[in-house]
Structure formats: C-alpha cells, structure tokens
XYZ file of C-alpha atoms in Angstrom:
732
model
C -101.161 -88.966 -16.961
C -102.635 -87.654 -13.516
C -104.704 -84.596 -13.983
C -103.342 -81.696 -11.993
C -105.917 -79.549 -10.233
C -106.096 -76.118 -9.682
C -109.369 -76.471 -7.397
C -111.098 -79.957 -6.273
C -113.564 -79.578 -9.084
C -111.431 -77.718 -11.720
C -108.413 -79.109 -13.794
C -105.383 -76.718 -13.578
C -105.028 -76.374 -17.617
C -108.652 -75.847 -17.649
C -108.406 -73.126 -15.249
C -105.283 -71.325 -16.615
C -107.069 -71.606 -20.102
C -110.174 -69.776 -18.827
C -108.231 -67.195 -17.161
C -106.131 -66.623 -20.445
C -109.423 -66.237 -22.463
C -110.994 -63.749 -19.632
C -107.744 -61.864 -19.498
C -107.511 -61.396 -23.245
C -111.126 -60.097 -23.247
C -110.407 -57.526 -20.128
C -107.340 -56.243 -21.902
C -108.887 -55.687 -25.097
C -111.841 -53.754 -23.446
C -109.480 -51.979 -21.345
C -107.683 -50.712 -24.677
C -104.073 -52.170 -23.155
C -101.126 -51.568 -25.360
C -99.455 -54.503 -27.376
C -96.657 -54.821 -25.075
C -98.612 -54.878 -21.838
C -101.310 -56.982 -23.223
C -98.970 -59.532 -24.061
C -97.057 -59.315 -20.386
C -100.968 -59.585 -18.762
C -101.844 -62.643 -21.214
C -98.622 -64.404 -20.177
C -99.374 -63.548 -16.468
C -102.832 -65.208 -17.000
C -101.288 -68.412 -18.504
C -98.587 -68.660 -15.804
C -99.952 -67.414 -12.330
C -101.046 -70.662 -11.063
C -98.554 -72.865 -12.792
C -96.947 -73.049 -9.090
C -99.958 -75.469 -8.215
C -97.994 -78.334 -10.337
C -96.439 -79.347 -6.843
C -96.751 -82.129 -4.538
C -97.865 -80.070 -1.761
C -100.517 -78.514 -3.643
C -101.984 -81.500 -5.333
C -101.983 -83.549 -1.915
C -103.879 -80.214 -0.245
C -106.311 -79.782 -3.084
C -107.323 -83.324 -2.446
C -108.033 -83.044 0.863
C -104.909 -84.948 1.995
C -102.530 -82.602 3.591
C -102.236 -78.653 4.217
C -100.643 -76.322 1.797
C -97.437 -74.632 3.258
C -95.639 -73.353 0.375
C -97.152 -70.174 -1.331
C -98.001 -71.277 -5.278
C -97.432 -67.695 -6.649
C -93.838 -68.305 -5.065
C -93.597 -71.702 -6.549
C -94.682 -70.204 -10.242
C -91.373 -68.081 -9.789
C -88.556 -70.302 -11.267
C -91.142 -70.947 -14.504
C -92.227 -67.397 -15.215
C -88.960 -65.738 -14.821
C -86.981 -67.480 -17.473
C -89.917 -67.201 -19.766
C -90.217 -63.619 -19.740
C -86.667 -62.975 -19.572
C -86.132 -64.932 -23.002
C -89.192 -63.342 -24.267
C -87.706 -59.838 -23.654
C -84.543 -60.826 -25.491
C -86.578 -61.957 -28.606
C -88.848 -59.194 -28.665
C -86.036 -56.428 -28.005
C -87.329 -55.403 -24.949
C -85.426 -54.626 -21.713
C -84.058 -57.761 -19.867
C -85.538 -56.232 -16.522
C -89.125 -55.688 -17.923
C -90.480 -58.205 -15.617
C -94.138 -57.138 -15.279
C -95.426 -60.592 -15.641
C -93.234 -61.957 -13.091
C -94.149 -59.235 -10.505
C -98.006 -59.653 -11.385
C -97.555 -63.574 -10.852
C -95.527 -63.272 -7.856
C -97.844 -60.843 -5.984
C -101.266 -62.238 -7.249
C -102.157 -63.531 -3.506
C -99.936 -61.022 -1.722
C -98.773 -57.442 -2.163
C -95.277 -56.696 -3.138
C -93.261 -55.397 -0.330
C -89.767 -55.791 1.092
C -90.255 -58.740 3.309
C -92.514 -60.507 0.850
C -91.850 -64.507 1.018
C -88.479 -64.259 2.783
C -87.452 -67.435 4.525
C -89.312 -69.669 1.994
C -87.237 -72.648 0.445
C -88.093 -74.921 -2.123
C -91.384 -76.844 -3.102
C -91.503 -80.407 -4.139
C -92.313 -80.357 -7.882
C -95.113 -82.781 -9.418
C -93.402 -85.378 -11.879
C -96.008 -84.039 -14.499
C -95.082 -80.452 -14.396
C -93.531 -80.408 -17.796
C -96.559 -82.263 -19.431
C -98.511 -78.978 -17.888
C -96.249 -76.722 -19.336
C -96.217 -78.462 -22.866
C -99.870 -78.328 -22.990
C -99.987 -74.626 -21.883
C -97.729 -73.871 -24.606
C -100.257 -75.288 -27.070
C -103.095 -73.181 -25.383
C -100.886 -70.044 -25.567
C -100.141 -70.948 -29.399
C -104.125 -70.788 -30.268
C -104.365 -67.342 -28.208
C -101.771 -65.873 -30.846
C -99.159 -65.150 -28.016
C -96.009 -65.297 -30.458
C -93.162 -65.766 -30.605
C -92.785 -67.750 -27.616
C -89.769 -68.899 -26.487
C -89.031 -72.992 -27.354
C -89.772 -75.114 -23.987
C -86.377 -76.777 -24.707
C -84.415 -73.699 -24.637
C -86.112 -72.813 -21.422
C -86.041 -76.226 -19.525
C -82.255 -76.009 -18.244
C -83.018 -72.515 -16.717
C -86.655 -74.065 -15.144
C -84.516 -77.107 -13.740
C -81.755 -74.999 -11.970
C -84.358 -72.181 -10.534
C -86.600 -75.441 -8.961
C -83.605 -76.206 -6.880
C -82.917 -72.802 -5.401
C -84.396 -71.459 -2.060
C -87.320 -69.240 -4.077
C -87.372 -66.988 -0.934
C -83.838 -66.271 -1.391
C -83.964 -65.674 -5.107
C -85.767 -62.597 -4.249
C -82.802 -61.148 -2.657
C -80.063 -62.251 -4.907
C -78.260 -59.471 -6.861
C -78.864 -58.690 -10.469
C -76.502 -56.035 -12.570
C -78.385 -53.400 -14.285
C -77.496 -52.182 -17.845
C -75.737 -49.073 -16.032
C -73.651 -51.220 -13.813
C -75.648 -50.851 -10.567
C -76.109 -54.067 -8.680
C -79.522 -54.620 -7.241
C -81.985 -57.294 -5.894
C -84.757 -59.015 -8.168
C -86.754 -57.418 -5.372
C -85.841 -54.178 -6.138
C -86.043 -54.636 -9.935
C -89.686 -55.352 -9.396
C -90.333 -52.462 -7.205
C -88.778 -50.114 -9.689
C -90.650 -51.003 -12.445
C -93.097 -48.572 -13.946
C -96.213 -48.581 -11.545
C -98.719 -47.662 -14.137
C -97.802 -50.476 -16.248
C -97.523 -52.892 -13.388
C -100.978 -52.099 -12.318
C -102.413 -52.456 -15.800
C -100.886 -55.961 -15.955
C -101.848 -57.044 -12.530
C -105.286 -55.581 -12.887
C -105.905 -57.788 -15.881
C -104.632 -60.868 -14.380
C -106.681 -60.564 -11.078
C -109.934 -59.641 -12.815
C -109.542 -62.445 -14.877
C -108.576 -64.898 -12.133
C -111.583 -63.803 -9.787
C -114.009 -63.994 -12.682
C -112.812 -67.413 -13.683
C -113.214 -68.351 -9.895
C -116.439 -67.180 -9.601
C -117.371 -69.286 -12.586
C -118.184 -66.033 -14.368
C -117.329 -66.594 -18.052
C -118.058 -63.164 -19.524
C -115.623 -60.489 -19.045
C -118.350 -57.998 -20.372
C -119.672 -58.297 -16.568
C -116.715 -55.891 -15.819
C -118.502 -53.222 -18.199
C -121.442 -51.211 -18.824
C -124.094 -52.320 -21.179
C -126.868 -49.813 -21.576
C -127.287 -47.298 -24.442
C -128.319 -43.661 -23.926
C -132.224 -44.340 -24.924
C -132.439 -46.958 -22.558
C -130.650 -44.826 -19.959
C -133.069 -41.978 -20.551
C -135.951 -43.868 -19.974
C -134.901 -45.383 -16.618
C -133.542 -41.720 -15.451
C -137.052 -40.434 -16.168
C -138.603 -42.637 -13.878
C -136.917 -40.392 -11.085
C -138.537 -37.349 -12.401
C -141.073 -35.876 -9.906
C -143.489 -34.231 -12.343
C -146.360 -35.930 -14.609
C -144.617 -34.604 -17.313
C -141.261 -36.534 -17.028
C -139.377 -33.858 -19.136
C -135.726 -32.741 -18.747
C -134.822 -29.600 -17.931
C -132.812 -27.371 -20.304
C -129.383 -27.910 -18.187
C -129.902 -31.421 -18.164
C -130.514 -31.708 -21.883
C -127.269 -29.568 -22.687
C -125.480 -31.977 -20.229
C -126.672 -35.041 -22.418
C -125.615 -33.277 -25.597
C -122.062 -32.148 -24.882
C -119.490 -34.861 -25.623
C -116.790 -32.895 -23.716
C -114.230 -34.974 -22.011
C -114.340 -32.860 -18.591
C -117.359 -31.171 -17.646
C -118.309 -28.570 -14.869
C -121.524 -28.778 -13.617
C -123.161 -25.962 -11.560
C -126.592 -26.269 -10.416
C -128.633 -25.642 -7.443
C -129.928 -28.041 -4.728
C -132.668 -30.391 -5.546
C -133.047 -29.480 -9.519
C -131.577 -32.779 -10.952
C -127.960 -32.502 -10.589
C -127.325 -36.117 -10.550
C -129.456 -37.034 -13.656
C -127.605 -34.344 -15.504
C -124.387 -36.232 -14.757
C -125.665 -39.483 -15.607
C -127.153 -38.163 -18.886
C -123.601 -36.666 -19.724
C -121.729 -40.259 -18.793
C -124.274 -41.773 -21.343
C -123.339 -45.363 -22.431
C -119.718 -45.261 -20.909
C -117.967 -48.693 -20.554
C -117.259 -47.814 -16.754
C -118.414 -45.440 -14.220
C -116.922 -44.591 -10.597
C -119.157 -41.998 -8.674
C -117.222 -40.262 -6.038
C -118.938 -38.477 -2.870
C -117.634 -36.995 0.256
C -119.258 -39.042 2.829
C -120.298 -42.672 3.612
C -124.007 -41.373 3.962
C -123.995 -39.810 0.746
C -122.280 -42.689 -0.869
C -125.073 -45.241 0.438
C -127.582 -43.140 -0.716
C -126.504 -42.857 -4.233
C -125.540 -46.523 -4.264
C -129.278 -47.252 -3.449
C -130.568 -44.831 -5.760
C -128.212 -46.188 -9.041
C -128.919 -49.770 -8.384
C -132.331 -49.551 -10.005
C -131.236 -47.765 -12.910
C -128.285 -49.780 -13.893
C -129.184 -53.477 -12.089
C -128.658 -54.440 -8.528
C -125.707 -56.672 -9.405
C -123.778 -54.088 -11.774
C -123.538 -51.429 -9.043
C -120.552 -51.750 -6.580
C -120.160 -49.859 -3.176
C -116.695 -49.049 -1.666
C -115.991 -47.258 1.606
C -114.812 -48.393 4.923
C -118.303 -49.871 5.977
C -119.334 -51.122 2.899
C -118.913 -55.025 3.573
C -121.429 -54.153 6.524
C -123.832 -52.298 3.916
C -123.480 -55.378 1.271
C -124.035 -57.895 4.100
C -127.533 -55.861 5.036
C -128.814 -54.801 1.784
C -127.584 -56.851 -0.940
C -128.936 -60.054 -2.214
C -125.254 -60.958 -3.814
C -122.989 -63.277 -2.466
C -121.166 -61.197 -0.071
C -117.568 -61.952 -0.868
C -117.968 -61.529 -4.450
C -120.103 -58.447 -3.928
C -117.441 -56.889 -1.392
C -114.172 -57.703 -3.541
C -115.577 -56.360 -6.737
C -116.757 -53.290 -5.354
C -113.792 -52.474 -3.387
C -111.397 -52.625 -6.444
C -113.930 -50.451 -8.620
C -114.423 -53.725 -10.619
C -118.236 -53.417 -11.013
C -119.396 -51.600 -13.965
C -120.818 -48.752 -11.716
C -119.043 -47.949 -8.759
C -120.345 -45.561 -6.063
C -117.256 -44.675 -3.567
C -116.075 -42.263 -1.018
C -113.490 -39.948 -2.627
C -111.138 -41.269 0.000
C -111.286 -44.771 -1.661
C -109.760 -43.087 -4.772
C -106.991 -40.989 -3.207
C -106.121 -44.247 -0.658
C -105.554 -45.955 -4.216
C -102.849 -43.478 -5.162
C -101.286 -43.650 -1.647
C -101.053 -47.469 -2.428
C -103.238 -49.057 -0.101
C -104.050 -52.522 -1.033
C -105.274 -53.459 -4.240
C -104.210 -50.099 -5.587
C -103.199 -51.850 -8.889
C -106.947 -52.718 -9.786
C -108.565 -49.612 -8.488
C -105.905 -47.189 -10.286
C -106.098 -49.054 -13.664
C -110.156 -49.399 -13.604
C -110.202 -45.733 -12.325
C -108.119 -44.447 -15.257
C -110.419 -46.311 -17.797
C -113.505 -44.826 -16.337
C -115.710 -41.973 -16.670
C -114.812 -40.284 -13.227
C -117.754 -38.141 -11.480
C -116.763 -36.281 -8.462
C -119.777 -34.968 -6.781
C -119.932 -32.113 -4.071
C -116.746 -31.247 -4.921
C -116.842 -28.134 -2.810
C -116.673 -30.354 0.324
C -113.127 -31.030 0.556
C -110.194 -29.307 2.735
C -107.109 -28.104 0.858
C -104.904 -31.001 1.930
C -107.347 -33.736 0.489
C -107.816 -31.096 -2.614
C -104.046 -31.421 -2.996
C -104.096 -35.063 -3.068
C -106.843 -35.230 -5.647
C -105.187 -32.944 -7.859
C -101.717 -34.532 -7.847
C -103.524 -38.004 -8.484
C -105.551 -36.559 -11.432
C -102.545 -34.985 -13.011
C -100.486 -38.129 -13.053
C -103.420 -40.249 -14.111
C -106.190 -38.614 -15.779
C -109.429 -40.704 -16.156
C -111.030 -41.331 -19.468
C -113.547 -38.671 -18.598
C -114.018 -36.249 -15.612
C -116.897 -34.325 -14.434
C -117.018 -31.779 -11.148
C -120.235 -31.094 -9.878
C -121.528 -29.147 -7.001
C -124.423 -26.479 -6.199
C -121.422 -24.195 -4.887
C -118.877 -24.395 -7.501
C -116.455 -21.477 -7.282
C -114.434 -20.227 -10.175
C -111.303 -20.205 -8.401
C -111.729 -23.863 -7.409
C -112.452 -25.170 -10.898
C -109.506 -23.461 -11.839
C -107.414 -25.813 -10.265
C -108.860 -28.708 -12.369
C -108.386 -29.584 -16.128
C -110.312 -27.216 -17.994
C -114.001 -28.204 -18.861
C -117.247 -27.341 -20.540
C -119.009 -25.491 -18.070
C -122.903 -26.313 -17.778
C -125.127 -24.287 -15.543
C -128.662 -24.704 -14.512
C -131.133 -22.140 -16.208
C -131.535 -18.717 -14.840
C -134.923 -19.077 -13.060
C -133.688 -22.081 -11.083
C -130.983 -19.732 -9.585
C -133.808 -17.234 -9.018
C -135.600 -19.344 -6.424
C -135.860 -17.490 -3.140
C -135.893 -20.285 -0.906
C -134.820 -18.726 2.560
C -135.561 -15.724 4.849
C -132.355 -14.829 6.819
C -132.664 -13.573 10.246
C -129.386 -12.756 12.696
C -129.252 -13.166 16.494
C -126.366 -11.840 18.470
C -126.191 -14.553 21.104
C -124.898 -18.431 20.894
C -127.064 -21.180 19.066
C -127.917 -22.302 22.831
C -129.537 -18.893 23.490
C -131.845 -19.554 20.565
C -132.974 -23.025 21.060
C -136.162 -21.841 22.752
C -137.111 -20.131 19.634
C -136.957 -23.600 18.014
C -139.481 -24.940 20.525
C -141.967 -22.148 19.521
C -141.648 -22.940 15.839
C -142.154 -26.474 16.307
C -145.246 -25.720 18.777
C -146.765 -24.203 15.706
C -146.404 -27.684 13.611
C -143.008 -26.439 11.709
C -140.246 -28.949 11.182
C -137.175 -27.297 12.620
C -133.610 -28.280 11.878
C -130.710 -27.170 14.305
C -127.268 -27.333 13.310
C -124.005 -27.083 15.449
C -120.589 -27.130 14.673
C -119.305 -29.551 16.949
C -120.554 -32.929 18.554
C -120.086 -31.468 22.260
C -122.470 -28.360 21.157
C -124.931 -30.306 19.627
C -125.059 -32.608 22.815
C -125.712 -29.657 24.929
C -128.493 -28.311 22.723
C -130.041 -31.624 22.988
C -129.755 -31.796 26.784
C -131.032 -28.453 27.000
C -133.979 -29.530 24.580
C -135.056 -32.323 26.463
C -134.249 -31.624 30.268
C -135.101 -27.728 30.528
C -137.630 -27.098 27.671
C -138.996 -30.817 27.988
C -139.948 -30.912 24.121
C -140.800 -34.340 23.494
C -140.594 -34.708 19.320
C -136.825 -34.378 19.022
C -133.788 -36.263 17.608
C -130.084 -35.560 17.597
C -127.379 -36.619 15.032
C -123.672 -36.704 15.112
C -120.710 -38.668 14.102
C -120.825 -40.254 17.934
C -123.291 -43.149 17.879
C -122.962 -46.532 16.796
C -123.614 -46.930 12.907
C -126.748 -49.101 13.850
C -128.258 -45.733 15.870
C -127.190 -43.685 13.127
C -128.930 -45.249 10.439
C -131.875 -45.583 12.269
C -131.895 -41.878 13.078
C -131.278 -41.175 9.627
C -133.987 -42.985 8.449
C -136.376 -41.266 10.995
C -135.562 -37.718 10.323
C -135.962 -38.254 6.496
C -139.362 -37.678 6.751
C -140.064 -35.575 9.789
C -143.603 -35.254 11.305
C -144.901 -31.783 12.169
C -143.254 -30.554 15.256
C -140.196 -32.387 14.962
C -137.031 -30.563 16.273
C -133.813 -32.248 14.606
C -130.384 -31.323 16.156
C -127.517 -32.371 14.046
C -123.752 -31.347 13.424
C -122.155 -31.014 9.861
C -123.329 -34.566 8.817
C -126.351 -33.099 7.481
C -124.531 -30.887 5.074
C -123.811 -33.397 2.360
C -125.338 -36.723 3.974
C -129.086 -36.347 4.078
C -131.795 -35.934 1.458
C -134.159 -33.952 3.641
C -136.581 -30.850 3.623
C -137.161 -28.980 6.876
C -139.366 -25.856 7.467
C -137.104 -23.967 9.559
C -133.141 -23.624 10.124
C -131.493 -22.443 13.320
C -127.546 -22.732 12.777
C -124.573 -20.992 14.536
C -122.238 -19.142 11.830
C -120.116 -21.413 9.833
C -117.997 -20.966 6.823
C -120.334 -19.768 3.801
C -120.123 -22.822 1.933
C -121.191 -25.094 4.871
C -124.191 -22.584 5.610
C -125.452 -22.884 2.030
C -125.058 -26.683 2.313
C -127.161 -26.302 5.706
C -129.684 -24.085 3.782
C -130.096 -26.618 1.175
C -131.873 -28.907 3.720
C -134.512 -26.394 4.330
C -137.268 -25.898 1.681
C -134.902 -27.845 -0.384
C -137.132 -27.699 -3.863
C -138.529 -24.268 -3.265
C -141.952 -25.429 -3.379
C -142.645 -23.141 -0.445
C -142.492 -19.413 0.623
C -138.926 -18.490 1.792
C -138.404 -20.558 5.029
C -136.993 -18.844 8.043
C -133.127 -19.278 8.689
C -132.077 -17.986 12.001
C -128.185 -17.377 12.136
C -126.655 -16.866 15.369
C -123.393 -14.756 15.226
C -121.601 -15.716 18.257
C -119.610 -19.073 17.841
C -118.023 -21.430 20.422
C -114.728 -22.069 21.097
C -114.879 -25.539 19.211
C -116.126 -23.772 16.112
C -113.186 -21.558 16.094
C -110.916 -24.745 16.535
C -112.553 -26.430 13.675
C -112.531 -23.585 11.063
C -110.304 -20.698 12.242
C -111.560 -17.351 13.497
C -110.314 -15.722 10.330
C -112.871 -17.746 8.178
C -115.622 -17.181 10.648
C -115.065 -13.361 10.535
C -114.725 -13.690 6.506
C -118.109 -15.487 6.621
C -119.963 -12.764 8.597
C -118.856 -10.311 6.428
C -119.738 -11.859 3.325
C -123.154 -13.051 4.551
C -123.774 -9.502 5.992
C -124.000 -8.266 2.442
C -126.666 -10.615 1.182
C -130.167 -9.568 1.209
C -132.588 -11.089 3.618
C -134.298 -13.457 1.019
C -131.327 -14.178 -1.132
C -131.630 -16.193 -4.326
C -129.778 -19.212 -5.070
C -127.445 -17.155 -7.536
C -126.473 -14.912 -4.735
C -126.001 -17.700 -2.192
C -123.449 -19.178 -4.637
C -121.867 -15.682 -5.177
C -121.135 -15.688 -1.384
C -119.456 -19.030 -1.584
C -117.180 -17.856 -4.275
C -116.147 -14.562 -2.406
C -115.274 -16.570 0.577
C -113.310 -19.174 -1.550
C -111.603 -16.342 -3.381
C -110.444 -14.960 0.007
C -109.560 -18.355 1.977
C -107.901 -20.018 -1.427
C -105.412 -17.051 -1.242
C -104.228 -17.671 2.052
C -100.907 -18.803 3.074
C -102.177 -21.694 5.055
C -104.922 -22.657 2.513
C -102.042 -22.780 -0.038
C -99.432 -24.426 2.414
C -102.152 -27.158 2.962
C -102.841 -27.710 -0.696
C -99.277 -28.018 -1.510
C -98.671 -30.548 1.547
C -101.193 -32.882 -0.249
C -99.483 -32.657 -3.684
C -96.035 -33.396 -2.099
C -97.362 -36.318 0.359
C -98.752 -38.148 -2.865
C -95.684 -37.433 -4.661
C -93.105 -38.417 -2.036
C -95.470 -41.700 -1.069
C -95.465 -42.851 -4.728
C -91.641 -42.315 -5.164
C -90.795 -44.134 -1.828
C -93.319 -46.892 -2.347
C -92.545 -47.447 -6.273
C -94.653 -50.868 -7.114
C -94.735 -51.736 -3.243
C -98.271 -51.579 -1.313
C -97.837 -49.575 1.643
C -96.727 -51.395 4.970
C -99.258 -49.989 7.747
C -97.348 -51.677 10.357
C -94.500 -48.843 9.657
C -95.529 -45.633 11.591
C -94.355 -43.118 9.327
C -96.365 -44.655 6.483
C -99.379 -45.259 8.696
C -99.224 -41.436 9.153
C -99.390 -40.575 5.539
C -102.040 -42.874 4.574
C -104.959 -40.730 5.015
C -107.211 -38.823 2.534
C -108.085 -36.143 5.206
C -105.710 -33.925 7.365
C -106.675 -32.929 10.844
C -108.170 -35.490 13.610
C -107.930 -39.062 12.788
C -110.650 -41.464 14.049
C -110.705 -44.798 15.651
C -113.878 -47.251 16.074
C -114.464 -47.885 19.923
C -116.834 -50.450 21.158
C -118.916 -48.922 24.258
C -118.789 -51.529 27.407
C -122.905 -51.973 27.149
C -122.411 -53.629 23.910
C -119.647 -55.958 24.852
C -121.766 -58.772 25.572
C -123.616 -58.466 22.415
C -120.427 -58.238 20.402
C -119.534 -61.616 21.497
C -122.850 -63.067 20.616
C -122.007 -61.554 17.128
C -118.747 -63.347 17.156
C -119.826 -66.713 18.358
C -122.492 -66.716 15.153
C -120.604 -67.524 11.775
C -123.823 -65.832 10.125
C -123.797 -62.386 12.366
C -119.974 -61.943 12.773
C -120.338 -59.295 10.018
C -122.693 -57.329 12.095
C -119.815 -56.195 14.724
C -119.215 -52.785 13.120
C -122.862 -51.912 13.687
C -122.062 -51.467 17.492
C -118.690 -49.453 16.861
C -118.457 -45.432 17.436
C -115.839 -43.346 15.725
C -114.158 -41.141 18.229
C -110.992 -38.639 18.098
C -107.704 -40.530 17.906
C -106.420 -38.339 20.523
C -108.880 -39.499 23.210
C -107.223 -42.980 23.362
C -104.334 -41.048 25.350
C -106.698 -41.321 28.213
C -106.142 -44.769 28.803
C -108.379 -45.065 31.860
C -111.433 -45.243 29.553
C -110.053 -47.685 26.685
C -108.871 -51.179 26.551
C -107.938 -53.197 23.645
C -110.007 -56.549 23.003
C -107.686 -58.654 20.805
C -110.243 -61.331 20.977
C -113.040 -59.102 18.973
C -110.044 -57.187 17.536
C -111.442 -53.543 18.485
C -110.822 -51.464 21.544
C -113.479 -51.097 24.268
C -114.550 -48.067 25.803
C -116.056 -47.496 29.584
C -117.167 -44.113 28.352
C -121.085 -43.799 28.668
C -123.034 -44.548 25.792
C -126.985 -43.601 25.509
C -129.169 -44.238 22.165
C -130.331 -40.720 22.395
C -127.491 -38.858 23.140
C -124.170 -41.090 21.832
C -121.075 -41.157 23.312
C -119.945 -39.021 26.118
C -116.703 -37.250 25.856
C -113.921 -38.053 28.390
C -114.119 -34.839 29.868
C -117.663 -35.235 30.605
C -117.283 -38.736 32.003
C -117.047 -37.369 35.553
C -120.630 -35.938 35.490
C -122.496 -36.658 38.804
C -125.511 -38.743 38.447
C -128.700 -37.545 37.581
C -128.172 -36.024 33.894
C -128.970 -37.863 30.757
C -127.400 -40.890 31.357
C -128.767 -41.772 34.523
C -132.409 -40.962 34.213
C-alpha cells in the first residue's frame, strides 16, 4: 500500500498516533472527565483523516495545490463514528463535541464556515488507513468503538455529499425542533467544546513541533527550588523572607488576597503562594507591566517556559526571545506555556470569544490565576472580569495590590487575606505640599529641584497637558535634562524612553501621563502632579522614594485640574479626592494612603454611574456568550466588534506617521524585518479618524497613514494642533 502522508516527512497514521498519545497525556494532566476525555481522544485520532484524499496527497508531495480543507473532508468520517458511539454509550445523539473540534481545528466555528465546498476525491487507501487506526485506538483503550463494517455504509454515503451543504442540512432534535448541523454544533455546551478542542489543538501543535513530551505545557518545579531561585531577587545580603512572604508561602487557601506596599516584595509573595502549581497565568493591567514581568519571570522558570500574551507580544518575542517565533507566539497567545504573563484584556477577550478562546479559557480554568494591580481597572472591565470568574473559576486565584480596598475585595470570591507587617505600612516616604494653581504654573518649581541635583517626576492627567508642560520646559525654561513619555509615541520610541528614564541622572525632569502609574519600576526624588483620583495618586507616589530608603520626598499636588482631567475622571471624583486627600497628614504613612484609597472607593462604588458600568460589563459578557454559543466572534460584524473590548471609553487605533512610511516599506520588502512594522505605529483615539484629511488607509501596508506631525521628543501632534504656525517644536 502507498503510504499516506500527513506532512512531506511524516506518515499520516504516524501523525495521528502521535497526536492521540499526546492528547491522552494532556487530558490526564488537565483532569478531563471521562466522557470528555473519550471525545477529545476521538478527535485526536480522526482530526486529519481528511488528508486521505487525492488532492491532499498530491499537494503534500509537491504536485498540486490543496483546494479542499482537510478538516471538512474529515467530517463524513468523524460524524458517523461519534453518533454511533453516543448510541452505544447512552449519550445524547447530538453530543457532537469531537465532530465540532475536528471540523474547526484549522478554522473557527461560525455561521458561514465551509459554505460552498463540494466533495473531495478520496484516496483509494482511505479504508486501509481507518482499519489501521482502529487498531491504534484499541491499543489506547478507547473501547467500545463502533465496528468499521457497521460504519462503512454511512461513510460511503456521506463521502458523496457536498460537505459544505451538509452543515446546513436539517436535523430533528428530541423535542421535535428542526435545526441544522451547524446550529447543533453552535449550541454544544461551550465549556465542554472548549476542553475537547483545547486537548486536540495542544496535542496537534506539539506533534507538529516534534515535541514528544506533553509535560512541556506544565510546570515542573518544586517549592524548595522555587524559593532558591526567588531569593536571588532579594536585595539584602541576608536574603531572608519578610514575614508576610512566609505567611503567603504557608497558606494553602485556593483564594488569596494580598495587600502590601510598593517595593516590599509583593510579587515574590504571590509566587511563593503559587508554589509548585501545574500552570500559572499572571495578569497585569498594561503591556509595559506585562513585558517587565515576563522578563522578570524568565530567569526563574526558564526562558522557554514563560509565555507572553498581549497585542504587541509578537514584536517583543521577535526582538527579545531566541525561541522559534511562531511557536513562541502561538503557545504564549493561547496561554499554553507553563507560565503565561498577559494583560487582563487577553483573559477577558477569551471570554468574549476572540480567536482561540477555547484554549485560553480551558487552560486558564486549570491554572493558578494571579490578578496583580487589581485596583487599576474601571468598573466596566471589573464587570466583565467578575462575570467571567463566576462562570469559570480558576483552579486557584490571587488578588493583589498596594491599594486593595475592602469594598473592592467584597466583589470577588472570599479569600484568605495576607497583609504586609505593620512596620512596612508605617513608612513615611512622602511629604505632601499643596499648590492652588495648575501644574503648568508649578513647572518652574520642578526646574528648581532639578538644578539642585534632584530627579523630578511630573505627572499630568492627559497627553495634551503633558505635551504643553514639555513645551514650556523646553522652549521657555530651556531645561536640557528632560524626557517626555505618554501613549502617543511610536512603540520604538516609547521603549527607548522607558529604558532611559529607568535610571535617571541627577537633574533629570521626567514628564509623563498615567502610563507611569502601573508601568515603570522607577524611583525619583520629587513628584509634581495635578490632582487625580486617590488611587491614581497613590500609584504616582509609589514612583518616588519607592523603597523608603530616604527621608520623605517632596510631593507637590496642584489643586486646579484641567478640562481634560474633568473629562477623564469626572468632576465629582476629583472633588471627592481633594476632600479625602485634605484629611491626610503632611507626611502620611503607607497605611494612611491605603485608607484614603479605601475611603474614595467606598464613595465611588456606591454611585449609580459606577454600579451601572459594573452591571454593563456583566451583562455584555452574558449576552455575548449566549448569542455566540460555541461560535468565535465575527469582527466584521459592526455590532459584535463594538462589544469586543475589555475597556469602556475611548478605543484606540494604530496609525503610521507619514515620516515613517519609507521605513515601513523597507521593512515590508525584507522578509526578515516585516515583524518590525509595529515599532513605527502610534495609538490614537479612534474618533480622530473622523477628521479624514489627516488619515489615509494603506492597503499594501495594512495600516492607516497619518499626516499629523510626529517628533521623537514630543510625540504625535493632535489634529486640533496641526494648524500651528511654523516655529514651534516641530519646526526648530
């Protein structure tokens, strides 16, 4: 018999057996219950039988193009097998989890999947393949299997059918309703479908990467070894744990609440609590914090054991990882690395049925899930998160923050509270000073501190205000040691700036927006800031005298807020924050700052607007999951696209400044540099695109070009400023 191939150098039967073996090991490690385990292994065994067609066998030998999707070609084989198996086992006839997983292992399930496809030309040895495969299944203990002779008539009948149309043929359910096969698959229990498909996908990907050990998806580190590795982080010569870190390591609670001031070792405590978990998913608010944690965890768990997942992870992996980019990107994006560091958005978008939702949800549910900096999320995002956790609780859960208000904790599953010891909370790291004017009025004071050799951090609430401050610092005050950081720089420039401001020299004045609140591990001597919500201000304070190694650092707070600040935070929140902050002593302890945050939360969380946003998040996730069933969201649908966001408020779009167009084309022309295009893009508010005179779609680069001026010092200019006369920052 001519050997049927799965790949040019791999036999089809060999590949199916390998995927079956890996799938068995993965299902066992994930503790998949017996019925779903059988379904998953059936899917592993039959997922590629559609490659036993003349078209595919010619293609794999380099003698033709593959025109018929082999996943669809597998349908007439797997469907009768699963129906017969269901009848033998007393399961529901429409329990077609294996069929759904096989059909969608290369394309997500949706309302138009495979429409228009006809009938493949089957290879003469297709039945020989199945007979050999039945022997393999018997060796793996999949029993009782339907007999081949009983299946042959149905196989042969379905092989003659237009398979695309088969998905839209009518089925009669037990209650008398008539539905299509596509609708049967859509209405499968999503969690069960996700588990079966996740086992198949992981096994198939590992086999294709020639990785023979399913344990590569799971952590293999014991607690003593982890402690030794973590102690290498500790700055003091004694390398001893703090009391709260030891308590975190000892607790066996499945839900941990951790409250500890900035710079006291919160991350180490979380990892000690996680211990020798099988899998760890560590979620953070921003790409910058995620990147930093990814770099931090790689030496602990192993470079190739820690995955990264966020919107620009592919770029970071290309730039900083030695792993094969496709494998590193794929396994990281679906939470398949033993340790995954991701933005919270990636977890939520999986529950909103983004691409590969099945793997991410299954693997997160079987993991230890850490939600760090939990204070940083708006109520809509919290609503999405709470609804996701209530539907699919992880194996273990930790919530952590320096500002962890009790009212916020009450929304989450009940946990064991571990707090840093009292002496750490009694540190007085800051000396508050109030100013009646605006931050722009106070900027000369920043220069005075800088002249004395201090490093000065200036934080504005909006990009526009930060740019105006920088312009004054540069053009009026002529201060040379300066840096500006906000969200409207190219990714390349932003990374370079973050690296420079991390180790400031005496006299450095660093102007930034909220990007510093949870993004950068920095410690400056002086802070100037306009008033903001208490929790945001506490985070800003954490970037000054970070570890409390010096006398209380000057913190100058300007009472007058800008119009942009009012739009972002709301006037009531700013007024309440001023009121709460006004009750603090001039040199507050970390405990008093945490109490101030709790007071603001107590007030804000009872407001109708906050409660409405929280409920909106919950309802959005509930409605979307009910609408989609087992479908993956279709982002070409305008209504679905508007719901597919983890954040409420202004959406951003990446644009390419005109000055970088030529460089972008150079990247595109070089296969080894195409991945670099994201470093030239700048995120802007989506509503800017309504001013079409500044924006042009570029189909060849698959991005939007903007004619708005860009300067590496200042960033991208806003449309309302684009008419400035020459002579300003951009034309010097």
